[in-house]
mmCIF file of C-alpha atoms in Angstrom:
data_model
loop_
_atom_site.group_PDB
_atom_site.id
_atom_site.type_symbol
_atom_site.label_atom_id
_atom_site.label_comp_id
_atom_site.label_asym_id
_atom_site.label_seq_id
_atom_site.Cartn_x
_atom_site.Cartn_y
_atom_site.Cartn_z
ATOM 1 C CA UNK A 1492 0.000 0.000 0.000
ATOM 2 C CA UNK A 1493 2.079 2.718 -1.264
ATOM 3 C CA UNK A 1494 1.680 6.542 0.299
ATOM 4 C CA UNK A 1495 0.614 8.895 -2.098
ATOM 5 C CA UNK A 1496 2.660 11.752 0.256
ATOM 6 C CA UNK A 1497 5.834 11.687 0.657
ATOM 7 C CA UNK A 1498 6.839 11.697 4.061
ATOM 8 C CA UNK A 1499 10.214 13.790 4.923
ATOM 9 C CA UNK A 1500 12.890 11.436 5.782
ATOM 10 C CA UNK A 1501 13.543 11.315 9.619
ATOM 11 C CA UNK A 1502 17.568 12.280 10.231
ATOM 12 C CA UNK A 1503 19.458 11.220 13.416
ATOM 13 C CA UNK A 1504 21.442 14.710 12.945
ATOM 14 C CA UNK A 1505 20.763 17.748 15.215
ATOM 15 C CA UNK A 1506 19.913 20.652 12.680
ATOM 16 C CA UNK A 1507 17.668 22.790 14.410
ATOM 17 C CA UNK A 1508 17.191 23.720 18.021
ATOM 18 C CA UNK A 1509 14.075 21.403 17.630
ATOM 19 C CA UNK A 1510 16.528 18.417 17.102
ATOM 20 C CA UNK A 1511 17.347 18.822 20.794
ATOM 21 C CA UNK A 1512 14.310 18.065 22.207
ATOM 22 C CA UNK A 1513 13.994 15.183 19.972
ATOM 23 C CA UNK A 1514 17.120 13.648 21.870
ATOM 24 C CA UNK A 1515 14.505 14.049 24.735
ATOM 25 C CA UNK A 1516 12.187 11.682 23.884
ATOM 26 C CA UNK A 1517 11.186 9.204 26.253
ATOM 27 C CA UNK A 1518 13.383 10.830 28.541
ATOM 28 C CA UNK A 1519 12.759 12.654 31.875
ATOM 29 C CA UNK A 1520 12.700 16.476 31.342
ATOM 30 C CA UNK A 1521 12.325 19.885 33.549
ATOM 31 C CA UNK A 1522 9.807 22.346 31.411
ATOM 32 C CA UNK A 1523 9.504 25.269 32.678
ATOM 33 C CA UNK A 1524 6.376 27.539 31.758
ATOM 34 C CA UNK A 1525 4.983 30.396 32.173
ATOM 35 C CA UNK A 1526 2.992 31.946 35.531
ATOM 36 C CA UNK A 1527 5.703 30.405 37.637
ATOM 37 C CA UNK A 1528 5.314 26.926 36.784
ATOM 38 C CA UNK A 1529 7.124 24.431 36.407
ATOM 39 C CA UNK A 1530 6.958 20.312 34.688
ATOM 40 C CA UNK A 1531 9.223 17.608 35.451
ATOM 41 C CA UNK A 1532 8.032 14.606 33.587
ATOM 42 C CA UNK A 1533 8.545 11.758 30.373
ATOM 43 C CA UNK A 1534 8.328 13.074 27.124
ATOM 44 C CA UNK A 1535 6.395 11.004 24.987
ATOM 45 C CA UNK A 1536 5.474 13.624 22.423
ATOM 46 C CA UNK A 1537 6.163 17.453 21.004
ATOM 47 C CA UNK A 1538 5.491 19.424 18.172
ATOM 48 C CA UNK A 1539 6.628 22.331 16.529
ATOM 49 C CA UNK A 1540 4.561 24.646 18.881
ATOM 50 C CA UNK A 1541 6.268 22.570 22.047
ATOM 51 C CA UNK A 1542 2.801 21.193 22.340
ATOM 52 C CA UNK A 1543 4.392 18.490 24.242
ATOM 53 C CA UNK A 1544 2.397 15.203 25.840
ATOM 54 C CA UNK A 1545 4.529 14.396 29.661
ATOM 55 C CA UNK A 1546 3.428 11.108 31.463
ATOM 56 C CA UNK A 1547 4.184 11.052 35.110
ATOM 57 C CA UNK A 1548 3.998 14.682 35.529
ATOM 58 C CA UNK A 1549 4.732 16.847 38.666
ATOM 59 C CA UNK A 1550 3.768 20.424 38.468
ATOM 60 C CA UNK A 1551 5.302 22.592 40.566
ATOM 61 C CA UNK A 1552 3.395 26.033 41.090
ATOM 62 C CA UNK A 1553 5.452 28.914 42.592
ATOM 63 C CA UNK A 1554 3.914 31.331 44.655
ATOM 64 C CA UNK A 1555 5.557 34.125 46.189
ATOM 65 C CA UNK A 1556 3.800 36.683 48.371
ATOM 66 C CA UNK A 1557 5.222 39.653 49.844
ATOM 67 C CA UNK A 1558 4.197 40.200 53.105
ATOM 68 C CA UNK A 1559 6.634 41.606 55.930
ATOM 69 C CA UNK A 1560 8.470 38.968 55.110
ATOM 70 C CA UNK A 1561 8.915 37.420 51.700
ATOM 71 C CA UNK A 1562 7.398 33.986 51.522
ATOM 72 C CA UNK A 1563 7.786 31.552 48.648
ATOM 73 C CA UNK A 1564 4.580 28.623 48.451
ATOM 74 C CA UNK A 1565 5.112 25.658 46.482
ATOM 75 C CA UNK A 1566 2.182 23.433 45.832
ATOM 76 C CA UNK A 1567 2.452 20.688 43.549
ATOM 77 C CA UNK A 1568 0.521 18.040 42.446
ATOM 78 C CA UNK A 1569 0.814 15.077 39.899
ATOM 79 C CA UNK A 1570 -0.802 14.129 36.846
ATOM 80 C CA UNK A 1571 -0.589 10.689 34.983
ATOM 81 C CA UNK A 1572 -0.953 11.677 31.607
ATOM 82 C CA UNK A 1573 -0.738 15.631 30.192
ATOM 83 C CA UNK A 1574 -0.945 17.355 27.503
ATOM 84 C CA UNK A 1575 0.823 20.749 27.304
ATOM 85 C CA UNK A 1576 -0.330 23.397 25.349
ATOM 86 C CA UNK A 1577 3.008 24.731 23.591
ATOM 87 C CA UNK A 1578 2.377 28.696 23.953
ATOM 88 C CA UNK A 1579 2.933 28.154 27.823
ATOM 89 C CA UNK A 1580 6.305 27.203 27.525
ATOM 90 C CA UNK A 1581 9.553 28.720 27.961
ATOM 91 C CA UNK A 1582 12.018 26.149 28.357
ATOM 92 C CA UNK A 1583 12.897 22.661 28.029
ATOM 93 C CA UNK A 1584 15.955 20.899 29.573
ATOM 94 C CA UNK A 1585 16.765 17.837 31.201
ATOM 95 C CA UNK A 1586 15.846 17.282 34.816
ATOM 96 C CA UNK A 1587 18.181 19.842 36.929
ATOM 97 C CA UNK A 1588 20.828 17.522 39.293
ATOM 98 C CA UNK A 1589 19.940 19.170 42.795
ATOM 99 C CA UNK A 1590 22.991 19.453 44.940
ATOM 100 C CA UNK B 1313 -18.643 24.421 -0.780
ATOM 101 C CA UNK B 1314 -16.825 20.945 0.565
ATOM 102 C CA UNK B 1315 -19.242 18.481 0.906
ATOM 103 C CA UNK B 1316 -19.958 18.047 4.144
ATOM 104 C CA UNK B 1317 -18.370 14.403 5.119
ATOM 105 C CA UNK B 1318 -18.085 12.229 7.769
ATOM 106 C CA UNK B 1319 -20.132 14.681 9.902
ATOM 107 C CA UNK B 1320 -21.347 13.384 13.056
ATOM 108 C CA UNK B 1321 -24.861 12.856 14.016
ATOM 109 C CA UNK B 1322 -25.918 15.652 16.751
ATOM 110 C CA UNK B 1323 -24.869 14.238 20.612
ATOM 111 C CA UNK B 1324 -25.697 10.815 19.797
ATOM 112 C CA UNK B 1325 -25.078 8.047 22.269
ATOM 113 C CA UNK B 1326 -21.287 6.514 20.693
ATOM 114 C CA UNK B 1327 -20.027 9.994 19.454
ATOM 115 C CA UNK B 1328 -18.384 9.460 15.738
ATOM 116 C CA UNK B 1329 -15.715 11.083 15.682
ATOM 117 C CA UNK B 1330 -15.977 14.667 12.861
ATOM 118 C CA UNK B 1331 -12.919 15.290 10.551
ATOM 119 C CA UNK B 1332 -12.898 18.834 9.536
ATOM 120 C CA UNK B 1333 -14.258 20.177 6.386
ATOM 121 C CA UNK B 1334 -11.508 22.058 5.330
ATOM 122 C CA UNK B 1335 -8.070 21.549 3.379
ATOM 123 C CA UNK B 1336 -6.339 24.326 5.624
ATOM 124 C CA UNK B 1337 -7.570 22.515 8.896
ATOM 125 C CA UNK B 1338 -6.751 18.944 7.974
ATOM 126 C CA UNK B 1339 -3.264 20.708 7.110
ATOM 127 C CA UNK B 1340 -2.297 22.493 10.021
ATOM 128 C CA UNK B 1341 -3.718 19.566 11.874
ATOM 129 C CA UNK B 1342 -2.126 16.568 10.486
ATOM 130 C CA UNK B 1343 1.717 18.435 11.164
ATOM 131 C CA UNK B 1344 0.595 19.042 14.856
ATOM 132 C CA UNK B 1345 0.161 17.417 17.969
ATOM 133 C CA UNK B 1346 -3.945 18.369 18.023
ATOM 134 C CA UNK B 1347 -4.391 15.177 16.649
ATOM 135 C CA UNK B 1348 -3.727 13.770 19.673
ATOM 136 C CA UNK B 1349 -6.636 15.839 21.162
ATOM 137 C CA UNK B 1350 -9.230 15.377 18.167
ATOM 138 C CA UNK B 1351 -9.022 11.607 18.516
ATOM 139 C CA UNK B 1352 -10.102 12.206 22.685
ATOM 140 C CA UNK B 1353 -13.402 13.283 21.136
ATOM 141 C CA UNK B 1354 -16.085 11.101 23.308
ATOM 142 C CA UNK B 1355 -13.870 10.872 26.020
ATOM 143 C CA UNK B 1356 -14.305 12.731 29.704
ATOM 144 C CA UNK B 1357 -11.346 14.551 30.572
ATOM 145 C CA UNK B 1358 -10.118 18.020 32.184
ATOM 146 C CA UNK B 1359 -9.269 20.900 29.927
ATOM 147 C CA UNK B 1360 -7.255 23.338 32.870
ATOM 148 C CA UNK B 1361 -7.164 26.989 31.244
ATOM 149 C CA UNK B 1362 -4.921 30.178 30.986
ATOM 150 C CA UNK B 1363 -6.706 31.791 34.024
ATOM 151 C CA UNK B 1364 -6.795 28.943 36.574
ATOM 152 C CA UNK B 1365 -10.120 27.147 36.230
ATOM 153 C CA UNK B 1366 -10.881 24.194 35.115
ATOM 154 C CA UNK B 1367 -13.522 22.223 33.038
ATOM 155 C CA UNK B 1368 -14.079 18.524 33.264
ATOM 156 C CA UNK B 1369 -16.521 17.179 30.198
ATOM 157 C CA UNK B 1370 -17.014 15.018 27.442
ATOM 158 C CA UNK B 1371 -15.168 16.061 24.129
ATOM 159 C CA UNK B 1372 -17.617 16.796 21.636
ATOM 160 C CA UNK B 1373 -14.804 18.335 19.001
ATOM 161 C CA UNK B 1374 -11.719 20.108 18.550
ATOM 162 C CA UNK B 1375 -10.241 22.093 15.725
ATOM 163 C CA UNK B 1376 -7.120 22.636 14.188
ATOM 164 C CA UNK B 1377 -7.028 25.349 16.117
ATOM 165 C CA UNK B 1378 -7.454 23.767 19.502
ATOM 166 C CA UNK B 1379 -10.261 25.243 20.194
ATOM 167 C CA UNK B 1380 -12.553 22.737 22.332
ATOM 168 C CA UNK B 1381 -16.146 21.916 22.564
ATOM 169 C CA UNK B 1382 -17.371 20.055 25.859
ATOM 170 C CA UNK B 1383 -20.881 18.309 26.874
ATOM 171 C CA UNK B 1384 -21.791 17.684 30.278
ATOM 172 C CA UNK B 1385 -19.178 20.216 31.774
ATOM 173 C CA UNK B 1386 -18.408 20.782 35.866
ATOM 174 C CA UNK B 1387 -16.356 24.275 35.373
ATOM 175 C CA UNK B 1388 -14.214 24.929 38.394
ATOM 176 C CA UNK B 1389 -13.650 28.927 38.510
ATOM 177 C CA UNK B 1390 -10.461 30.042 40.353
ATOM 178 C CA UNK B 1391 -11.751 29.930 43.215
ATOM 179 C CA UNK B 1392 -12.637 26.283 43.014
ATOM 180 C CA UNK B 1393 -16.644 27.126 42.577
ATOM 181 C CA UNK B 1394 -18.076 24.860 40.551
ATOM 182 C CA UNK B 1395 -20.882 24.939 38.432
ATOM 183 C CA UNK B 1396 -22.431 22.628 35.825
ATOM 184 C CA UNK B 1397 -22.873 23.874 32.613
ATOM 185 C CA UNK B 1398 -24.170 22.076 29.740
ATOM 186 C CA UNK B 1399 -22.507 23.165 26.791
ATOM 187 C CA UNK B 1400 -19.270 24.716 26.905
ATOM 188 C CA UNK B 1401 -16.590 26.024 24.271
ATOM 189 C CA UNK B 1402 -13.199 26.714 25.280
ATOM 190 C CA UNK B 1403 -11.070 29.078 22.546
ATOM 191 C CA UNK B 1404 -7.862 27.110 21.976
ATOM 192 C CA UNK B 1405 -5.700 30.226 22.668
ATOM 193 C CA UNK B 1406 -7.274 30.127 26.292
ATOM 194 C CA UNK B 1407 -5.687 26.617 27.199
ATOM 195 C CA UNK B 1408 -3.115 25.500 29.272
ATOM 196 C CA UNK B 1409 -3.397 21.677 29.582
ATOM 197 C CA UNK B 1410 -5.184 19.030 29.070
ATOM 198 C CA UNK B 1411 -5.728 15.804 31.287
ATOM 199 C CA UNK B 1412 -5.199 12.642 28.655
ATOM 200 C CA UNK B 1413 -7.198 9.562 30.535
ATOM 201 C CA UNK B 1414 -4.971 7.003 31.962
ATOM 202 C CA UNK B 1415 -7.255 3.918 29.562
ATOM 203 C CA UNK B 1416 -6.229 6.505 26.168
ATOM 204 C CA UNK B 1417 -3.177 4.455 23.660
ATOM 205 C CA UNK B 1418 -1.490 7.928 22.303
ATOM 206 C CA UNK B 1419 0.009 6.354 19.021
ATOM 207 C CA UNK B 1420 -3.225 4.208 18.427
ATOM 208 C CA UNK B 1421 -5.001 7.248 18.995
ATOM 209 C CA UNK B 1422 -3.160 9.816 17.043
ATOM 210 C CA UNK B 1423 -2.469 7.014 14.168
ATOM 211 C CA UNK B 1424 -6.533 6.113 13.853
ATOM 212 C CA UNK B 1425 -7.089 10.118 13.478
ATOM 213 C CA UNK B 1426 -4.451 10.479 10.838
ATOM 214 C CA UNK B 1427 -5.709 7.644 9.255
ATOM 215 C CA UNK B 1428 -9.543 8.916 9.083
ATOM 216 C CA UNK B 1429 -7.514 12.367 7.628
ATOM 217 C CA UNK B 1430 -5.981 10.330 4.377
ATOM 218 C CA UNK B 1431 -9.420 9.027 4.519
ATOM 219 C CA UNK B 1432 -11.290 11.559 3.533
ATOM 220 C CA UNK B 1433 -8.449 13.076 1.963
ATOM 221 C CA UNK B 1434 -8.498 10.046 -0.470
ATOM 222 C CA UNK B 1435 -12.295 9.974 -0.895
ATOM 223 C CA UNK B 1436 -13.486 9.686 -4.160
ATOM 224 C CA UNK B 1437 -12.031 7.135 -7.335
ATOM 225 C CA UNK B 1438 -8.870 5.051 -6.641
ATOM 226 C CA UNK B 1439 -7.275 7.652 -9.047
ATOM 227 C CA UNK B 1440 -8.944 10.644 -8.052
ATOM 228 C CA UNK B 1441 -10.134 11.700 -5.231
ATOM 229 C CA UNK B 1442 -9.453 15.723 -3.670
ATOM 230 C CA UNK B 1443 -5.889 16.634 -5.121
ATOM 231 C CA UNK B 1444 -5.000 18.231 -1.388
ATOM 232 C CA UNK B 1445 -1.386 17.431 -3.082
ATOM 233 C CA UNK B 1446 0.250 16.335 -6.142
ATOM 234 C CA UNK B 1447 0.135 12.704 -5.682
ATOM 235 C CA UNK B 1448 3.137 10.978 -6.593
ATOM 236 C CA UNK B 1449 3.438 9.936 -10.691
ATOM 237 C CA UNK B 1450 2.512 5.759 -10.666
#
């Protein structure tokens, strides 16, 4: 059953910042996104908007209030299965090594 | 103009699943990850927004676009108040995830909504069908 599209050949070269993220697949990854939050989770999927699907997701959501004192609130939570809408994103790296 | 194809029958009880009645949607769909999301149509999940609420529904349809259409929808304001609504649609723009259920195969899923794509892509003689592209010379 032959395609009647030709589908662009898939190269194992880096060539484009996107390439990067591709070496990400199925990896762990830290996204971090917009209103102070932040993803760590497996990268089963992305797109050329960083719509991106993570499985095993924490998201970690920063809040920092200003009172007399400054006071930073984390509250996460975890998701099985997400899908990511790519305009939220900033960046995309692997999981940061604390300590 | 397009005939209107594989269009659904309103809210029936197994939702069939609508491919989109234009070249430029099927386009900018097939090269993108909402493919993924158009094949959840019929399932319940949580679409969380840009401004921190939440709605929890049954996917009726999504566009190219991302823009959603829910049934049956609990909408959780920012506050956490909830409130049932029946009919809901969210603008695509205005999302920030989406909850894929834990019982949803992605690459079956995003591989059976490609496929119904060439489908109607291909409608029409063996030869024929709509050019959306210059097929290949046999």
């Amino acid at each position: 059953m032959a395609d009647e599209v030709e589908q662009p050949p898939s190269t194992n070269t880096v060539e484009e910042p996107l390439d990067l993220i591709r070496l990400s697949l199925d990896e762990r990854i830290y996204v971090k996104m917009r209103n102070d939050r932040e993803l760590r989770g497996r990268l089963h999927a992305y797109d050329q908007h960083l719509n991106m699907i993570l499985g095993d997701v924490e998201e970690t959501v920063t809040t920092v209030e200003i009172d007399e004192e400054t006071y930073e609130e984390l509250y996460k939570r975890n998701i099985p299965m997400l899908f990511v809408r790519g305009d939220g994103v900033v960046l995309v790296a692997p999981p940061l090594r604390v300590g | 103009m397009e005939s209107e194809r594989s269009d659904s029958p309103p809210s029936g009880s197994a939702p069939v699943a609508e491919v989109f009645n234009s070249i430029r949607e099927r386009s900018i769909a097939e090269n993108s990850m909402v493919v993924l999301l158009q094949g959840l149509q019929g399932e319940v999940t949580t679409v969380e927004l840009r401004n921190e609420s939440s709605a929890r529904g049954r996917v009726v349809n999504v566009d190219a676009f991302m823009n959603v259409r829910l049934d049956d929808v609990t909408y959780k304001d920012r506050q956490g108040k909830s409130s049932q609504l029946q009919d809901m649609f969210i603008t695509g723009r205005n999302i920030r995830y989406v909850h894929i259920p834990d019982h949803v195969d992605i690459m079956k899923t995003i591989e059976g909504h490609l496929a119904k794509i060439h489908r109607v892509r291909n409608f029409g003689s063996k030869g024929g069908g709509r050019k959306e592209y210059a097929k290949k010379a046999k």
